[in-house]
mmCIF file of C-alpha atoms in Angstrom:
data_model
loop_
_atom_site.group_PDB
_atom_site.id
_atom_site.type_symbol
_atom_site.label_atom_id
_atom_site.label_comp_id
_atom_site.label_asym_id
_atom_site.label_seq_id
_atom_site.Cartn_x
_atom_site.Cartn_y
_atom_site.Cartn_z
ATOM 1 C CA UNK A 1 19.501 -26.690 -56.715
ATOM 2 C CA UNK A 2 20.967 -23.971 -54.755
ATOM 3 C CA UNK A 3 19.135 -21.002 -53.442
ATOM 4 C CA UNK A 4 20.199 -17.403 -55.293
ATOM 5 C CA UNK A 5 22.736 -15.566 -53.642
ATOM 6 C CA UNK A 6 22.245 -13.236 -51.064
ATOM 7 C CA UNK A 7 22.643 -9.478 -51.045
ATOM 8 C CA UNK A 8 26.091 -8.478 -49.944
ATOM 9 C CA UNK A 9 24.142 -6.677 -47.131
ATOM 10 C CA UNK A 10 22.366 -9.243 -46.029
ATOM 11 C CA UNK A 11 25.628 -11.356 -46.132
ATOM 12 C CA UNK A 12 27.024 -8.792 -43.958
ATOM 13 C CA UNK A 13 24.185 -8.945 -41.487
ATOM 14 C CA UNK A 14 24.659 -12.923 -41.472
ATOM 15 C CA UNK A 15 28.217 -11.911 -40.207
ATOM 16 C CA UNK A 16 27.335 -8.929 -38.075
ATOM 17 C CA UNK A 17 24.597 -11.200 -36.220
ATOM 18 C CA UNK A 18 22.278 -8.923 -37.745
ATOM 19 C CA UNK A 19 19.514 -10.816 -39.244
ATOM 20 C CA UNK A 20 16.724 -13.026 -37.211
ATOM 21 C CA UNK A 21 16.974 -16.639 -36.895
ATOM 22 C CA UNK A 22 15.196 -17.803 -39.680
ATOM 23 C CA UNK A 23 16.958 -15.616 -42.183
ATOM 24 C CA UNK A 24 20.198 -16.249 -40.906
ATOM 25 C CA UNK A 25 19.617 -19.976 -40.956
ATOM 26 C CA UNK A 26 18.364 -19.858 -45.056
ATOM 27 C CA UNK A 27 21.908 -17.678 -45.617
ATOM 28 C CA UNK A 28 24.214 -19.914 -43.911
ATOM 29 C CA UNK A 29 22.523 -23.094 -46.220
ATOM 30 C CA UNK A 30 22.886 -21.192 -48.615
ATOM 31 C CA UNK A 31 26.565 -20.670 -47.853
ATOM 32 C CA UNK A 32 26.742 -24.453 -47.403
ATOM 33 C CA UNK A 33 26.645 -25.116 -51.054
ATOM 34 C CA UNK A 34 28.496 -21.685 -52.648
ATOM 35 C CA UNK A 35 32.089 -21.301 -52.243
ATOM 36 C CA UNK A 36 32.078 -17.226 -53.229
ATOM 37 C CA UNK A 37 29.114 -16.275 -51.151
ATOM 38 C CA UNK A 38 31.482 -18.348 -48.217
ATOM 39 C CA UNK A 39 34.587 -16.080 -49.850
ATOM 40 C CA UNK A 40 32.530 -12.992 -49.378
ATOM 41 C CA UNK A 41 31.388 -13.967 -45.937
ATOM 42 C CA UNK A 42 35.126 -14.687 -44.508
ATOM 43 C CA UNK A 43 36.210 -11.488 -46.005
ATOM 44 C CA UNK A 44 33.626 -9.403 -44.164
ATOM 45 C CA UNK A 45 34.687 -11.044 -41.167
ATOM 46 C CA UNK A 46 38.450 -10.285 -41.617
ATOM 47 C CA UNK A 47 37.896 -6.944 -42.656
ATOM 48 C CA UNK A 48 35.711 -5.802 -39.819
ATOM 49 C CA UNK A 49 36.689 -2.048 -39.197
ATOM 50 C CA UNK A 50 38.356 -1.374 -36.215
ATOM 51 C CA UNK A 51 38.699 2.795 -35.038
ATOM 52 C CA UNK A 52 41.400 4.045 -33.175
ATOM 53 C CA UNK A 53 40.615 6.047 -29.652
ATOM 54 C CA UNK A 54 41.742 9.246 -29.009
ATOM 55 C CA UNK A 55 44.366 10.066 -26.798
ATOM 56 C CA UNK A 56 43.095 11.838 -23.566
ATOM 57 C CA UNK A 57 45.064 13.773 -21.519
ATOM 58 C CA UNK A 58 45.310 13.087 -17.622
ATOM 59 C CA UNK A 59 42.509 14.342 -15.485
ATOM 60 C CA UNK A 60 40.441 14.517 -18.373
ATOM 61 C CA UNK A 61 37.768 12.305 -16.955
ATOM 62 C CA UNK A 62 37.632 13.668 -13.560
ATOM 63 C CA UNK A 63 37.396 17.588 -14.863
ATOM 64 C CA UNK A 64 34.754 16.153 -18.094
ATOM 65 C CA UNK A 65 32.547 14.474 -14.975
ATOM 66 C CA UNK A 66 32.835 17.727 -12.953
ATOM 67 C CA UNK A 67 32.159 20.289 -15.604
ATOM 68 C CA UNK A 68 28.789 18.193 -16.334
ATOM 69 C CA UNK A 69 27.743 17.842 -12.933
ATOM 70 C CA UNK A 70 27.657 21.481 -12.598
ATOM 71 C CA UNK A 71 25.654 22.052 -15.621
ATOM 72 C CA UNK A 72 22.788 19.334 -14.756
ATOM 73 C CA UNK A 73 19.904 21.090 -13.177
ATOM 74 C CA UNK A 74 20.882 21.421 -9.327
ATOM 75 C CA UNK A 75 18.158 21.182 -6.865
ATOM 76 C CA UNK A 76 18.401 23.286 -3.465
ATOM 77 C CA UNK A 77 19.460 20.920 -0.772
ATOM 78 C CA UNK A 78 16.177 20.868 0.971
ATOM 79 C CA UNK A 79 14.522 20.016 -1.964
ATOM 80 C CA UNK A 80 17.330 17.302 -2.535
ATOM 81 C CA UNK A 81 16.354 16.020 0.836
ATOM 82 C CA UNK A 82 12.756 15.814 0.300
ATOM 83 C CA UNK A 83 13.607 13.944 -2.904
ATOM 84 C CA UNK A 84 15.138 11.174 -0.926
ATOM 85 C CA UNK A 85 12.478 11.277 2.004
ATOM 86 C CA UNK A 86 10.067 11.063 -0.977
ATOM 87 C CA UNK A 87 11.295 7.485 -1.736
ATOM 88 C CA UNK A 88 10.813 6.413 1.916
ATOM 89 C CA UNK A 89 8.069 8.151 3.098
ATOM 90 C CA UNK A 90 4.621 7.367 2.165
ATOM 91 C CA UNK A 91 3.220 10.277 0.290
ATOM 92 C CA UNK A 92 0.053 10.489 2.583
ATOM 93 C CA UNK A 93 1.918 10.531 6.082
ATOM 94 C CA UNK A 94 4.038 13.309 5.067
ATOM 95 C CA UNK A 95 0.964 15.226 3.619
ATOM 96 C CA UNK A 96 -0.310 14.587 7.481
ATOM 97 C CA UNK A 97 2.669 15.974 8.940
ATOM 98 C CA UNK A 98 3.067 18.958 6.772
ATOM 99 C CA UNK A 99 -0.699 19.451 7.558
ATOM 100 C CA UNK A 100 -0.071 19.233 11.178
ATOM 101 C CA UNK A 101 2.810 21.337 11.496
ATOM 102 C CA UNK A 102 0.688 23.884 9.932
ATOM 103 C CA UNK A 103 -1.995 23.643 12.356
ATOM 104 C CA UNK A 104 0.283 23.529 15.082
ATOM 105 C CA UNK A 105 1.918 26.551 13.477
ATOM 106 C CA UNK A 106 -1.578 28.298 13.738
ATOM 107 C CA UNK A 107 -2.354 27.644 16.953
ATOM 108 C CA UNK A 108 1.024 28.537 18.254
ATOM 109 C CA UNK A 109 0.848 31.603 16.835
ATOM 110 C CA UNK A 110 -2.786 32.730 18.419
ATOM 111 C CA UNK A 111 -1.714 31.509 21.221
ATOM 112 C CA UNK A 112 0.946 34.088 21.887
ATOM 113 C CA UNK A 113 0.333 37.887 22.761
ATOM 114 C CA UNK A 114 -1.072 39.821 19.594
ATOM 115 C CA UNK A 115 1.461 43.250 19.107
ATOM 116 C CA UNK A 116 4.909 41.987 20.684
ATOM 117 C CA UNK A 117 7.190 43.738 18.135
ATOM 118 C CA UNK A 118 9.855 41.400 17.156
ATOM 119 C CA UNK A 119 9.078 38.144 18.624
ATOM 120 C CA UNK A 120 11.115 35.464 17.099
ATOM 121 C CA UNK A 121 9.784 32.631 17.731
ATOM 122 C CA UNK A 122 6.736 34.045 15.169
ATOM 123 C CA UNK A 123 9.891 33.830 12.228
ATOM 124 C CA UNK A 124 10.591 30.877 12.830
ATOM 125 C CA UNK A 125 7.307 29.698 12.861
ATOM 126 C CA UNK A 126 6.241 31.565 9.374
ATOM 127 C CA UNK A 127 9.703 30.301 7.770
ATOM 128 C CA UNK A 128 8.728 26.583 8.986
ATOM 129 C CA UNK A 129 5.152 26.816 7.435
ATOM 130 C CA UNK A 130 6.930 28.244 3.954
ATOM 131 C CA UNK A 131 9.136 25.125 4.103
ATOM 132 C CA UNK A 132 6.512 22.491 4.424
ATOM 133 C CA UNK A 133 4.631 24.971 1.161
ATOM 134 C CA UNK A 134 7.505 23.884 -0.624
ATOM 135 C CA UNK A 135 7.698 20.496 0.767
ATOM 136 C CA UNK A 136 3.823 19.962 -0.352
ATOM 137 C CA UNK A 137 4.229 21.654 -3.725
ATOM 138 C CA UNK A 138 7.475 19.444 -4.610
ATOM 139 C CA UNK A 139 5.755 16.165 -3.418
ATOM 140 C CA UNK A 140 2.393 16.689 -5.343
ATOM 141 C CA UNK B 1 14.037 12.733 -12.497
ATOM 142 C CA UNK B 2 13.274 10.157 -9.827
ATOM 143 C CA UNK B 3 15.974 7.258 -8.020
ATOM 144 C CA UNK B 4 15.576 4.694 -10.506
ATOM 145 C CA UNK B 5 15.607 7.462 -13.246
ATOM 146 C CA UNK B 6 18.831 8.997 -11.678
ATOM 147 C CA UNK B 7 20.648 5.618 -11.120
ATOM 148 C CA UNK B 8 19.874 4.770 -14.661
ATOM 149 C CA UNK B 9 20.828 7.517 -15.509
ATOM 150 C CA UNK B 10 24.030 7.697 -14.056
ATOM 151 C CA UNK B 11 24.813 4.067 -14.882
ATOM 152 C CA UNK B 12 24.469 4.738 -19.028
ATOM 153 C CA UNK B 13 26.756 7.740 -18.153
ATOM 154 C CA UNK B 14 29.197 5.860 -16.803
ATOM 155 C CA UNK B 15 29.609 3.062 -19.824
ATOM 156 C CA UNK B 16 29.183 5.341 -22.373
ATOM 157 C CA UNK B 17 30.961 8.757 -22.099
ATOM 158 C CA UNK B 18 34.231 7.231 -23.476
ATOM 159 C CA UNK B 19 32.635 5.948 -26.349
ATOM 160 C CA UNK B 20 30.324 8.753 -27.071
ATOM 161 C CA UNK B 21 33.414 11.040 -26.474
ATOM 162 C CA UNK B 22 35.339 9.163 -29.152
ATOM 163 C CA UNK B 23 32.584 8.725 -31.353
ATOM 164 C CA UNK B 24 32.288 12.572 -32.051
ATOM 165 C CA UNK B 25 36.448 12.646 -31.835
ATOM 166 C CA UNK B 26 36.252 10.538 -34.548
ATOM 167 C CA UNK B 27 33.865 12.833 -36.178
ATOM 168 C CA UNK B 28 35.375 15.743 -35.990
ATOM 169 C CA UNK B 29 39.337 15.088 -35.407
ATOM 170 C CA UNK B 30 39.158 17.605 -32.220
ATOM 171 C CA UNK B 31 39.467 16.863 -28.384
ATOM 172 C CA UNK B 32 38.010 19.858 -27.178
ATOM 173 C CA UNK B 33 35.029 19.787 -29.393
ATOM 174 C CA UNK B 34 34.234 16.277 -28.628
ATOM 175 C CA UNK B 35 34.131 16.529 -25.300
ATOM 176 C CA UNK B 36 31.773 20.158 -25.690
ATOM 177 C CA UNK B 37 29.519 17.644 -27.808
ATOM 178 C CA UNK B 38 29.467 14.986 -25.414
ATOM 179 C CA UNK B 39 28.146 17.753 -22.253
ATOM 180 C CA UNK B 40 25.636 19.015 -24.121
ATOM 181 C CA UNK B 41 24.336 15.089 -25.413
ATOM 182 C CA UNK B 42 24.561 14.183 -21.971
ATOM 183 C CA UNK B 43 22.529 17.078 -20.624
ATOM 184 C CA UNK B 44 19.916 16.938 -23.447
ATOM 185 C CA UNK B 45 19.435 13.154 -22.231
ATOM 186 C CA UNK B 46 19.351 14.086 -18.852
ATOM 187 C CA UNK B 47 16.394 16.679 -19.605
ATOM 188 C CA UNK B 48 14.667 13.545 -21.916
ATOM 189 C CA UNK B 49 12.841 11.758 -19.158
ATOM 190 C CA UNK B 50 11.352 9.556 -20.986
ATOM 191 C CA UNK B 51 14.520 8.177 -22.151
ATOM 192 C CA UNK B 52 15.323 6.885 -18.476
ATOM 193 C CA UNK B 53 11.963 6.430 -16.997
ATOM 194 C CA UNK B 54 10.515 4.144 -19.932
ATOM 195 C CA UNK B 55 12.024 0.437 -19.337
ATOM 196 C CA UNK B 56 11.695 -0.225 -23.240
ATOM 197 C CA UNK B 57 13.742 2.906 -24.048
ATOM 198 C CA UNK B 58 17.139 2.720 -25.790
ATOM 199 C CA UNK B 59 18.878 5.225 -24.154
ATOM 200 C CA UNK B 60 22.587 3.980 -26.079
ATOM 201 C CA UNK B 61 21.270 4.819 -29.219
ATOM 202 C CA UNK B 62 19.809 8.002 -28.305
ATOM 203 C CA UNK B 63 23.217 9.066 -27.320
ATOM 204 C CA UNK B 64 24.714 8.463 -30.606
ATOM 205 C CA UNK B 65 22.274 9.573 -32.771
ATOM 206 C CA UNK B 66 22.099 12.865 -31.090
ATOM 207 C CA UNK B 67 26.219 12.913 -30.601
ATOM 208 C CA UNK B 68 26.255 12.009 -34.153
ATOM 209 C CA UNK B 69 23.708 15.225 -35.382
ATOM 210 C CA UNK B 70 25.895 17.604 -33.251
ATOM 211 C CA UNK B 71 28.794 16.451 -34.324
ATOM 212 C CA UNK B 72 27.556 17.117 -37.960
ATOM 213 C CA UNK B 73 25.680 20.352 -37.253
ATOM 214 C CA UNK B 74 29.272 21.526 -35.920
ATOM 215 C CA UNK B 75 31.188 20.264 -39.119
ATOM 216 C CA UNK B 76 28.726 21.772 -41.340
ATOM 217 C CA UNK B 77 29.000 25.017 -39.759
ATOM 218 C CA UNK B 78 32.651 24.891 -39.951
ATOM 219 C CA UNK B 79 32.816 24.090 -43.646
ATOM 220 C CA UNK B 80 35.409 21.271 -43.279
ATOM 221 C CA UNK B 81 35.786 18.026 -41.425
ATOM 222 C CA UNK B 82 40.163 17.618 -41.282
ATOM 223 C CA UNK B 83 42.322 19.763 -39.102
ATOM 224 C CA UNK B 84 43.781 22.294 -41.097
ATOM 225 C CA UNK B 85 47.388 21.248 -42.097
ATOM 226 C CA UNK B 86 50.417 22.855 -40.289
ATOM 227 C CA UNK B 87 51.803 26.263 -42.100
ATOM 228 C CA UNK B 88 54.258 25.051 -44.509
ATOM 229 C CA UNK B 89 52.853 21.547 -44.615
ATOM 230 C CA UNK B 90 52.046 20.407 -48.455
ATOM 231 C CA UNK B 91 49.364 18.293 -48.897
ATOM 232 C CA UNK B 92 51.730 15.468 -49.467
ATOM 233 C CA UNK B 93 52.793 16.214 -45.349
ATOM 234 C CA UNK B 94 49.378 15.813 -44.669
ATOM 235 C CA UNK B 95 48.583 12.951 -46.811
ATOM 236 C CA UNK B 96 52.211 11.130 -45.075
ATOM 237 C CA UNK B 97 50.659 11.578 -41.685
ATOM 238 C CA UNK B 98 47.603 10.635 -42.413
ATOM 239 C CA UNK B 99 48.647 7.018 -43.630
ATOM 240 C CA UNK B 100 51.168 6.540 -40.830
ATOM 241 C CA UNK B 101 49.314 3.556 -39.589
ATOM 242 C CA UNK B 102 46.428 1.573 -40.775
ATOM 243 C CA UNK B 103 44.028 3.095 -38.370
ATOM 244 C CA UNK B 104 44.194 6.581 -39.623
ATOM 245 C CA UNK B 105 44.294 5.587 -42.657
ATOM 246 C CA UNK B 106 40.921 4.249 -41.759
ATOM 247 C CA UNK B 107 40.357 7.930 -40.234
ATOM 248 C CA UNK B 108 41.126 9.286 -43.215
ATOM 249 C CA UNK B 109 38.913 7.213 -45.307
ATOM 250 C CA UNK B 110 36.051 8.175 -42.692
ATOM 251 C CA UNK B 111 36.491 11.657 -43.757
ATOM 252 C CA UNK B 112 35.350 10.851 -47.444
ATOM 253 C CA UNK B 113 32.278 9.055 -46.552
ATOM 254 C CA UNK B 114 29.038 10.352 -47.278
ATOM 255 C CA UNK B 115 27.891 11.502 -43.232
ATOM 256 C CA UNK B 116 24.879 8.788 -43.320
ATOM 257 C CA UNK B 117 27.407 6.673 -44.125
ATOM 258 C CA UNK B 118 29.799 7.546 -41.812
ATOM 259 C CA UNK B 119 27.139 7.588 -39.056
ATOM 260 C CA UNK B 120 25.682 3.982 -39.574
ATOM 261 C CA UNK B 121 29.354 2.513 -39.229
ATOM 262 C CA UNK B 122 30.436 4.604 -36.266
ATOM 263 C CA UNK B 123 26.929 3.397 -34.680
ATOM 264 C CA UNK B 124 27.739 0.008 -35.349
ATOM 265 C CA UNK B 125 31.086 -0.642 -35.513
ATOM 266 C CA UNK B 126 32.721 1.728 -32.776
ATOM 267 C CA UNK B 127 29.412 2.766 -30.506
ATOM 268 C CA UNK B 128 28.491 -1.261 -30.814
ATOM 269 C CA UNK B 129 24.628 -0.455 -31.340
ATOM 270 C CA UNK B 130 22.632 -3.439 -33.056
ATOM 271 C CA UNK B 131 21.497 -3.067 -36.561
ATOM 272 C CA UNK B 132 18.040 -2.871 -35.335
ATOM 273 C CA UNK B 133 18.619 -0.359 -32.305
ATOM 274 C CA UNK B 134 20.567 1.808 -35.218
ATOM 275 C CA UNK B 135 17.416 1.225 -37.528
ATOM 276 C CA UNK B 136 14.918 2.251 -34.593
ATOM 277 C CA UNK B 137 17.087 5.547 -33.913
ATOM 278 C CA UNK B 138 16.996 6.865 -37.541
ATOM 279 C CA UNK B 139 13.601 5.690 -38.316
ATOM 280 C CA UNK B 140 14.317 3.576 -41.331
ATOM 281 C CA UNK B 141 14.559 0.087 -42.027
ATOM 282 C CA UNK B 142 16.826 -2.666 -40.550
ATOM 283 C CA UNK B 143 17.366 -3.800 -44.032
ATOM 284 C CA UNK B 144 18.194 -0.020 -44.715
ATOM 285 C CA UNK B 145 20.928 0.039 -42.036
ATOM 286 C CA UNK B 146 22.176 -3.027 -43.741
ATOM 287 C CA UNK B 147 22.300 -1.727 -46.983
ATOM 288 C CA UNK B 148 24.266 1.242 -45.746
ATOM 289 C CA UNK B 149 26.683 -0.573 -43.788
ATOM 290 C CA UNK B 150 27.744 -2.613 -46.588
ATOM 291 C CA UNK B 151 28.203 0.092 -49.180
ATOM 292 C CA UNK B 152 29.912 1.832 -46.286
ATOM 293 C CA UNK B 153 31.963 -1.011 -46.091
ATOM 294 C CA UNK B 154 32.963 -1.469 -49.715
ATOM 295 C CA UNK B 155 33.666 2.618 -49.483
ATOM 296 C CA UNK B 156 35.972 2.481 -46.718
ATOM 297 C CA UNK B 157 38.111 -0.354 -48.117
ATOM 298 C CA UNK B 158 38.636 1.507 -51.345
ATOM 299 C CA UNK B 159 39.134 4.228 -49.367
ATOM 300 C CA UNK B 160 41.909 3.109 -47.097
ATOM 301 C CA UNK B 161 43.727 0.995 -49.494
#
């Protein structure tokens, strides 16, 4: 005695490679024994739609990739450095040499006559301590 | 978004832009608007972090199911889903160009699907998601999907022939 037929969506996921092994294996004995379930099956594998692609113009690909690139979220190029040290460096030894340029940052600056209008070496040493802030704050 | 994110990233960009491109052409019939549809799916993934930084994710079919809502947001809020014909053109122009070739005659039949319809055998059929990844992404059923594809099927035939 043969097994009722299947679903025509279920025959369709027998074709598609859509249903799990133990289904598919009751729908293709199944198909074994009934000649219009088999009828059915070979004409949902002939009639498989097929969509046409649309015609691009040239350069579209290279102007589609740009125009997204300059919409993701851009990060400033330090930070985009960091990023990469961050892969490379553990997080702990950079912690220890942000924390030590600080210090050193501290100490260099007491160490230097109090009042000399302009010096520049203080700039650079505020504008290095304001880097390794951000450094810290991206890595934590 | 870290490496591994990024690369992944990057790597689902690369094999799927055409097809998520000319998924939503196929949608909507219009270059231009395709490609607008595409950016914005691609950036809304890109801001999804889950999407690249959880190994089970299926980042594929997140593409086309969010492609696919634009795509139907934007025809909705047009009113219409075919081009407008060309000034003079009678419907009969229209209907000529339309069946100038089995595949847009299978356009054309697209265009008179229900959109859930039309969706599930875009997913499967041109995007090449699995039943179940399609079933996941919409949050029904496998045997749903199923169900759908085959009266989507039956549709389209009538449709085209």
């Amino acid at each position: 005695m043969t097994s009722p037929c299947p679903s025509g969506a279920v025959l369709l996921g027998l074709v598609d490679g859509d249903l799990g092994p133990d289904e598919a294996a009751a729908v293709e004995a199944h198909l074994a024994s009934c000649p219009s379930c088999r009828d059915l099956a070979r004409g949902f594998r002939a009639d498989r739609p097929a969509f046409p692609e649309p015609e691009l113009p040239p350069g579209f690909w290279a102007s589609f990739d740009a125009r997204l690139r300059a919409r993701l979220p851009r990060r400033s190029s330090l930070l985009r450095r960091m990023w990469e040290v961050r892969v490379a460096v553990p997080v702990p030894a950079l912690v220890a040499a942000a924390a030590a340029l600080i210090l050193l940052g501290a100490v260099g600056a007491r160490s230097r006559p109090v009042g000399v209008p302009g010096a520049p070496v203080d700039r650079v040493v505020a504008s290095d301590v304001d880097a390794a802030h951000i450094w810290i704050s991206d890595l934590m | 978004m870290g490496v591994p994110a990024r690369e992944r990233f990057e790597q689902v960009y690369r094999r799927c832009r055409a097809r998520v491109v000319g998924y939503v052409h196929l949608m909507t019939r219009d270059l231009e608007t395709a490609a607008e549809i595409a950016q914005e799916t691609f950036l809304r993934a890109h801001e999804e972090r889950s999407l690249w930084e959880d190994p089970s994710s299926r980042p594929e079919a997140w593409l086309f199911r969010v492609a696919g809502n634009l795509a139907r947001n934007h025809l909705r809020a047009r009113g219409r889903r075919l081009p407008l014909p060309e000034p003079g053109a009678t419907p009969d122009t229209l209907d000529l160009v339309l069946r100038r070739d089995d595949r847009s005659r299978v356009v054309a039949g697209l265009d008179r699907l229900a959109p859930s319809y039309a969706q599930v055998l875009l997913m499967r059929y041109y995007a090449g998601l699995s039943c179940a990844a399609i079933a996941d992404e919409l949050g029904v059923a496998p045997g749903t999907v199923m169900a759908r594809l085959h009266r989507a099927r039956r549709l389209l035939r009538r449709y085209v022939q």
